[in-house]
XYZ file of C-alpha atoms in Angstrom:
421
model
C -39.993 99.687 11.559
C -42.974 101.170 13.872
C -42.479 103.526 16.760
C -43.732 103.219 19.890
C -46.945 105.348 20.985
C -46.191 109.039 22.310
C -47.796 109.996 25.309
C -48.289 113.781 26.517
C -49.444 113.896 30.307
C -50.890 117.179 31.413
C -52.251 117.540 35.057
C -51.762 116.165 38.139
C -49.380 113.218 39.322
C -52.681 110.639 39.225
C -52.693 111.443 35.798
C -48.886 110.977 35.179
C -49.137 107.529 37.142
C -51.888 106.301 35.230
C -50.067 107.368 31.777
C -47.675 104.900 32.698
C -50.105 102.032 33.138
C -51.398 102.968 29.417
C -48.107 102.694 28.285
C -47.949 98.986 29.120
C -51.791 98.661 28.113
C -50.953 100.097 24.579
C -48.174 98.301 24.470
C -49.620 94.829 25.343
C -52.351 95.515 22.485
C -49.742 95.970 19.678
C -50.631 99.768 18.984
C -47.977 101.778 17.546
C -47.289 105.343 15.767
C -50.127 107.080 17.827
C -49.970 110.068 19.690
C -51.990 109.838 23.329
C -53.019 113.365 25.229
C -53.828 112.623 28.901
C -55.779 115.389 29.780
C -56.489 117.703 32.789
C -59.926 119.695 33.666
C -58.603 121.231 37.173
C -58.905 124.700 35.389
C -60.152 126.238 32.306
C -56.398 127.291 31.757
C -55.644 123.409 31.831
C -58.241 122.550 29.119
C -56.863 125.331 26.924
C -53.620 124.011 27.281
C -54.850 120.712 26.394
C -56.212 122.157 23.067
C -53.166 124.144 22.185
C -51.397 120.616 22.595
C -53.404 118.648 20.453
C -53.053 121.001 17.650
C -49.244 121.368 18.385
C -48.942 117.522 18.045
C -50.821 117.329 14.916
C -49.135 120.165 12.941
C -45.762 118.215 13.675
C -47.164 114.650 13.084
C -50.067 114.861 10.136
C -50.444 111.164 9.849
C -50.397 109.685 12.827
C -53.700 108.828 15.146
C -54.308 110.986 17.726
C -56.043 109.847 20.941
C -57.510 112.247 23.702
C -58.314 110.758 27.353
C -58.192 112.179 30.857
C -60.700 114.485 32.901
C -61.356 117.446 30.178
C -62.251 114.437 27.774
C -64.152 112.610 30.441
C -66.492 115.964 31.047
C -66.706 117.361 27.603
C -66.054 114.739 24.866
C -67.961 115.916 22.410
C -65.893 119.339 22.415
C -62.872 117.405 21.929
C -64.401 114.988 19.235
C -65.366 118.146 17.396
C -61.645 119.089 16.844
C -60.317 117.987 13.491
C -57.142 116.860 14.627
C -58.468 113.998 17.191
C -58.983 110.576 16.267
C -60.414 109.158 19.220
C -61.810 110.341 22.628
C -62.138 107.756 25.294
C -62.990 108.306 28.804
C -61.194 107.891 32.293
C -62.733 104.441 32.957
C -62.046 103.429 29.194
C -58.578 104.062 29.282
C -57.701 101.636 31.808
C -59.430 98.865 30.003
C -57.247 96.588 27.982
C -59.996 95.997 25.311
C -60.233 99.924 24.766
C -56.381 99.843 23.751
C -57.006 96.374 21.363
C -59.593 98.530 19.320
C -57.393 101.337 18.803
C -54.997 99.202 16.924
C -55.081 99.398 13.322
C -55.615 95.507 12.666
C -58.895 95.161 15.006
C -61.306 94.012 13.594
C -64.952 95.385 13.635
C -66.225 99.172 14.481
C -64.222 101.321 17.025
C -66.434 104.522 17.883
C -64.849 107.742 17.553
C -65.805 108.571 21.070
C -65.789 105.722 23.690
C -66.842 107.531 26.718
C -69.311 106.352 29.343
C -71.243 107.875 32.203
C -68.126 108.028 34.953
C -70.810 108.339 37.771
C -72.047 104.693 37.155
C -68.628 103.422 37.713
C -68.505 101.111 41.128
C -64.990 99.513 40.974
C -61.507 100.789 41.005
C -59.513 100.005 38.161
C -56.917 96.910 39.545
C -54.103 98.449 37.518
C -50.730 98.883 39.455
C -48.319 101.283 38.050
C -44.702 99.982 38.812
C -42.529 102.924 39.324
C -42.548 106.428 37.679
C -39.477 107.905 35.953
C -37.121 105.847 38.508
C -36.486 102.139 39.919
C -36.484 103.545 43.231
C -40.381 104.824 43.983
C -43.568 103.126 42.958
C -47.155 104.251 43.150
C -49.986 102.162 44.161
C -53.400 103.749 43.448
C -55.528 102.608 46.603
C -58.560 105.047 45.802
C -60.343 106.867 42.401
C -63.127 109.390 42.432
C -64.781 112.070 45.084
C -68.121 111.969 46.900
C -67.667 115.539 47.947
C -69.038 118.623 45.818
C -66.624 121.751 46.462
C -68.407 124.210 44.486
C -65.033 125.304 42.762
C -64.212 121.785 41.562
C -65.070 119.860 38.355
C -62.931 116.724 39.316
C -65.647 114.540 40.351
C -67.512 114.698 37.095
C -64.089 113.705 35.424
C -63.483 110.965 38.131
C -66.717 109.673 39.431
C -67.647 108.780 42.801
C -65.212 107.503 45.660
C -64.266 103.934 45.284
C -61.465 102.081 46.981
C -59.231 99.104 46.537
C -59.615 96.358 49.134
C -56.945 96.267 51.665
C -55.741 92.865 50.810
C -55.096 93.792 46.896
C -53.113 96.955 48.374
C -50.859 94.377 50.996
C -50.199 91.969 47.875
C -49.127 94.896 45.573
C -46.851 96.274 48.124
C -45.327 92.907 48.495
C -44.927 92.308 45.111
C -42.972 95.714 44.520
C -40.808 95.278 47.681
C -40.016 91.982 46.097
C -39.215 93.785 42.881
C -36.503 95.718 44.962
C -38.588 99.120 45.776
C -37.540 101.016 48.983
C -40.708 103.618 48.932
C -44.293 103.380 47.686
C -46.883 106.009 47.423
C -50.465 105.611 47.918
C -52.484 107.689 45.491
C -55.913 108.953 44.842
C -58.265 111.279 44.074
C -59.605 111.894 47.522
C -57.129 109.667 49.613
C -58.698 110.258 53.251
C -62.066 108.750 51.790
C -60.574 105.313 51.437
C -62.584 102.284 52.833
C -66.110 104.469 53.420
C -67.334 101.588 50.357
C -65.649 98.678 51.718
C -66.977 96.329 54.140
C -66.561 97.615 57.757
C -65.936 100.851 56.420
C -62.081 101.165 57.332
C -60.151 104.235 57.150
C -56.961 105.121 55.491
C -55.031 104.901 58.984
C -56.160 101.283 59.471
C -54.919 100.565 55.716
C -51.565 102.082 56.946
C -51.331 100.512 59.983
C -52.198 97.256 57.676
C -49.395 97.855 55.859
C -47.110 98.638 58.207
C -47.468 95.024 59.871
C -47.629 92.980 57.186
C -45.132 94.292 54.575
C -41.681 95.236 55.169
C -41.421 98.365 52.919
C -38.516 100.675 53.976
C -40.750 103.680 53.431
C -44.412 104.434 52.645
C -45.469 107.754 51.844
C -48.931 109.146 51.328
C -49.847 111.624 48.665
C -52.583 114.597 48.907
C -54.983 114.346 52.038
C -57.966 116.121 53.288
C -56.720 116.734 56.960
C -60.380 117.191 58.525
C -61.085 113.239 57.523
C -57.266 112.213 59.193
C -58.858 109.269 61.536
C -57.372 108.142 64.951
C -55.412 105.296 63.269
C -53.594 107.521 60.771
C -52.506 109.881 63.844
C -51.128 106.631 65.819
C -49.066 105.877 62.686
C -47.879 109.187 62.185
C -46.542 109.016 65.833
C -45.021 105.624 65.868
C -44.234 104.206 62.382
C -41.020 105.694 61.776
C -41.344 104.297 57.938
C -44.513 106.328 57.398
C -42.402 109.314 55.930
C -43.006 112.820 57.604
C -44.312 114.822 54.630
C -48.221 115.533 54.095
C -49.594 117.587 51.353
C -52.845 119.035 52.631
C -55.991 119.998 50.552
C -56.378 123.318 52.282
C -57.880 125.564 49.461
C -58.196 128.612 51.750
C -57.534 130.260 55.246
C -60.631 132.285 55.625
C -63.782 130.843 57.058
C -66.123 132.804 55.124
C -64.493 131.381 51.949
C -64.268 127.933 52.950
C -67.906 127.747 53.687
C -68.624 129.341 50.268
C -66.368 126.817 48.841
C -68.296 123.888 50.713
C -65.401 122.714 52.169
C -65.755 120.491 55.518
C -63.207 122.177 57.696
C -62.592 126.198 59.139
C -59.316 127.759 59.308
C -58.758 126.703 63.387
C -58.929 123.053 62.103
C -56.314 123.165 59.714
C -53.778 125.158 62.000
C -54.919 122.322 64.875
C -54.123 119.213 62.732
C -50.698 120.876 61.869
C -50.091 121.220 65.333
C -51.110 118.108 66.310
C -49.314 116.005 63.423
C -46.181 118.042 64.221
C -46.659 117.371 68.027
C -46.547 113.453 67.096
C -43.735 113.869 64.762
C -41.518 116.554 65.122
C -39.787 116.263 61.501
C -43.072 116.539 59.819
C -43.371 118.843 57.002
C -46.575 120.216 54.984
C -47.316 121.080 51.339
C -50.819 122.439 50.477
C -52.927 123.506 47.520
C -54.270 127.361 48.182
C -56.506 128.760 45.594
C -56.532 132.878 45.069
C -58.967 135.071 43.971
C -62.120 132.846 44.916
C -65.248 134.881 43.753
C -66.199 137.320 46.564
C -62.400 137.176 47.796
C -61.664 140.569 49.697
C -58.027 141.775 50.701
C -58.866 140.592 54.550
C -59.949 137.200 53.059
C -56.709 137.021 51.118
C -54.500 137.997 53.801
C -55.509 135.084 55.930
C -54.577 132.720 53.013
C -51.416 134.335 53.466
C -51.037 133.780 57.205
C -52.275 130.314 57.014
C -48.855 129.694 55.587
C -46.650 130.636 58.681
C -49.832 129.794 60.814
C -49.851 125.974 59.628
C -46.126 125.862 59.340
C -46.443 124.930 55.533
C -43.405 124.292 53.275
C -44.508 123.504 49.798
C -47.378 125.385 48.331
C -49.424 124.533 45.347
C -51.015 127.729 44.281
C -54.098 128.140 42.057
C -55.300 131.195 40.606
C -59.025 130.740 40.628
C -60.836 129.692 37.532
C -64.377 129.410 37.017
C -65.667 125.870 35.701
C -68.913 125.471 33.770
C -70.970 123.309 35.532
C -69.693 124.234 39.124
C -71.662 126.093 41.591
C -69.020 128.755 42.107
C -69.115 129.511 38.341
C -72.769 131.202 39.168
C -71.357 133.653 41.599
C -70.712 137.017 40.388
C -66.881 137.388 40.418
C -65.627 140.698 42.271
C -62.208 139.857 41.796
C -60.217 140.935 38.521
C -57.739 139.074 36.753
C -55.008 141.095 37.695
C -55.765 140.903 41.434
C -56.087 137.260 41.134
C -52.919 137.129 39.447
C -51.241 139.590 41.840
C -52.508 137.196 45.018
C -51.215 133.822 43.402
C -47.696 135.620 42.953
C -47.734 136.836 46.697
C -48.801 133.232 48.133
C -46.033 131.551 45.682
C -43.360 134.325 47.276
C -44.626 133.350 50.486
C -43.834 129.734 49.826
C -40.653 130.047 48.124
C -39.595 132.100 51.520
C -41.129 128.925 53.698
C -38.970 126.410 51.470
C -35.853 128.790 51.806
C -36.552 128.444 55.832
C -36.795 124.726 55.490
C -33.612 124.045 53.739
C -31.572 126.380 55.854
C -32.694 124.417 59.041
C -31.867 121.160 57.226
C -27.920 122.118 57.122
C -25.693 120.084 59.801
C -28.415 117.573 60.248
C -28.620 113.982 58.898
C -30.733 112.308 56.523
C -31.993 109.329 54.556
C -32.011 109.955 51.007
C -33.949 107.367 48.627
C -31.669 108.023 45.341
C -33.825 108.496 42.274
C -30.523 109.067 40.238
C -26.912 108.893 40.635
C -26.393 112.424 41.733
C -30.003 113.485 43.231
C -32.713 111.944 45.932
C -35.060 112.796 48.360
C -35.122 113.181 51.875
C -37.908 111.823 54.229
C -39.603 115.283 53.820
C -39.605 114.799 50.064
C -37.004 117.427 49.901
C -34.072 117.317 46.839
C -30.720 116.588 47.657
C -27.886 116.686 45.679
C -24.852 114.914 45.750
C -21.435 115.832 44.198
C -20.365 111.950 43.999
C -22.455 108.979 42.417
C -24.848 106.960 44.870
C -26.821 103.977 43.974
C -29.867 104.628 42.550
C -32.995 102.803 44.220
C -31.106 102.538 47.560
C -31.368 104.736 50.617
C -28.370 106.803 51.624
C -27.307 108.254 55.039
C -26.251 111.524 54.392
C -25.117 114.802 56.142
C -26.883 117.954 54.567
C -24.168 120.553 54.082
C -26.029 123.376 52.526
C -28.622 124.104 49.473
C -28.370 125.459 46.019
C -31.774 126.669 44.869
C -34.400 124.522 45.937
C -32.088 121.576 46.441
C -30.089 120.377 49.455
C -26.616 119.408 49.022
C -25.136 116.417 50.781
C -21.982 114.141 51.430
C -22.730 110.341 52.374
C -21.845 108.910 55.372
């Protein structure tokens, strides 16, 4: 009897979604008894974590093939190929190709190079794979965009994902219709730089155009957008926020910092006031809107004054869910060449203070929900999420995958508690 491949996913949700697609590709190819590590490259610590995981897997499984893929493998394939523990290294484009997985099976006839990684910048198409649900049968994910045309000075991800490329709107509509037919009540649009969707398509449609088209042509009860760059939010997207109750009132924003000088040194396209103005406008259009945000602590040259501006941004923008990243220099990025005047202890302290501000914001958000009603999409018999993506627990089992009307009774930790109506 053979074992199914064992996947380890590191890093972002997009990696997790793509792992689900790889599981299907590996199964279709007949690959068994293999370990696959889908790596992340967002920080130096993420790469170190990948290497540690690879060594651990090899110690625990001395004989199984070990395949490394993901952004870290795409950016620096030779360093992973030099690890004795690694059998094959495959790139971010290659990992979505059925032929790659056939070449990795033991009965493949022919030579399979140890490294299968091509130039990501030459890729012009977005893989047409569809990820049918991730973890539960309640929510499905549609990758509508990949890559990034921007070059923020701290970011290595474009070198792992390539330039921005979009899935045509018609293909997205067909995918969402199929998922709805399969019983999904929520679809999440995903991408690396989601608000750049459409720039490479005929007529250069915008993300808001895609959202409005999905609202018009499908009956999906809930549509959710993953991380966006607020400065690129178009008029149609703002219209959808204002007029489409099926578009969920939760946006995760790529803000990164709260001080204009650091934003300019990061080569971001917005200033502090732009971020605040967007949050105010979105909340005016949709009063129940909640925001998450990515914020970096300890960027080179960040002073106490600069950091305080980021700390104040949590309140000034009304942020609730924070993803805090201690700055980590990535070789090959312009920021890595900036002399770093912020020591590691200070970076760690600032990150902790940002997280504490985020924790306090979550507590305020939870307290404000008590006594309200919510539509909860059940991910498990006792747990689901509100429209704002807040976790809710129930004392009695509810039907997984269904949207349950509930009254919020309180909170426990970072979750709300509720009873069905």
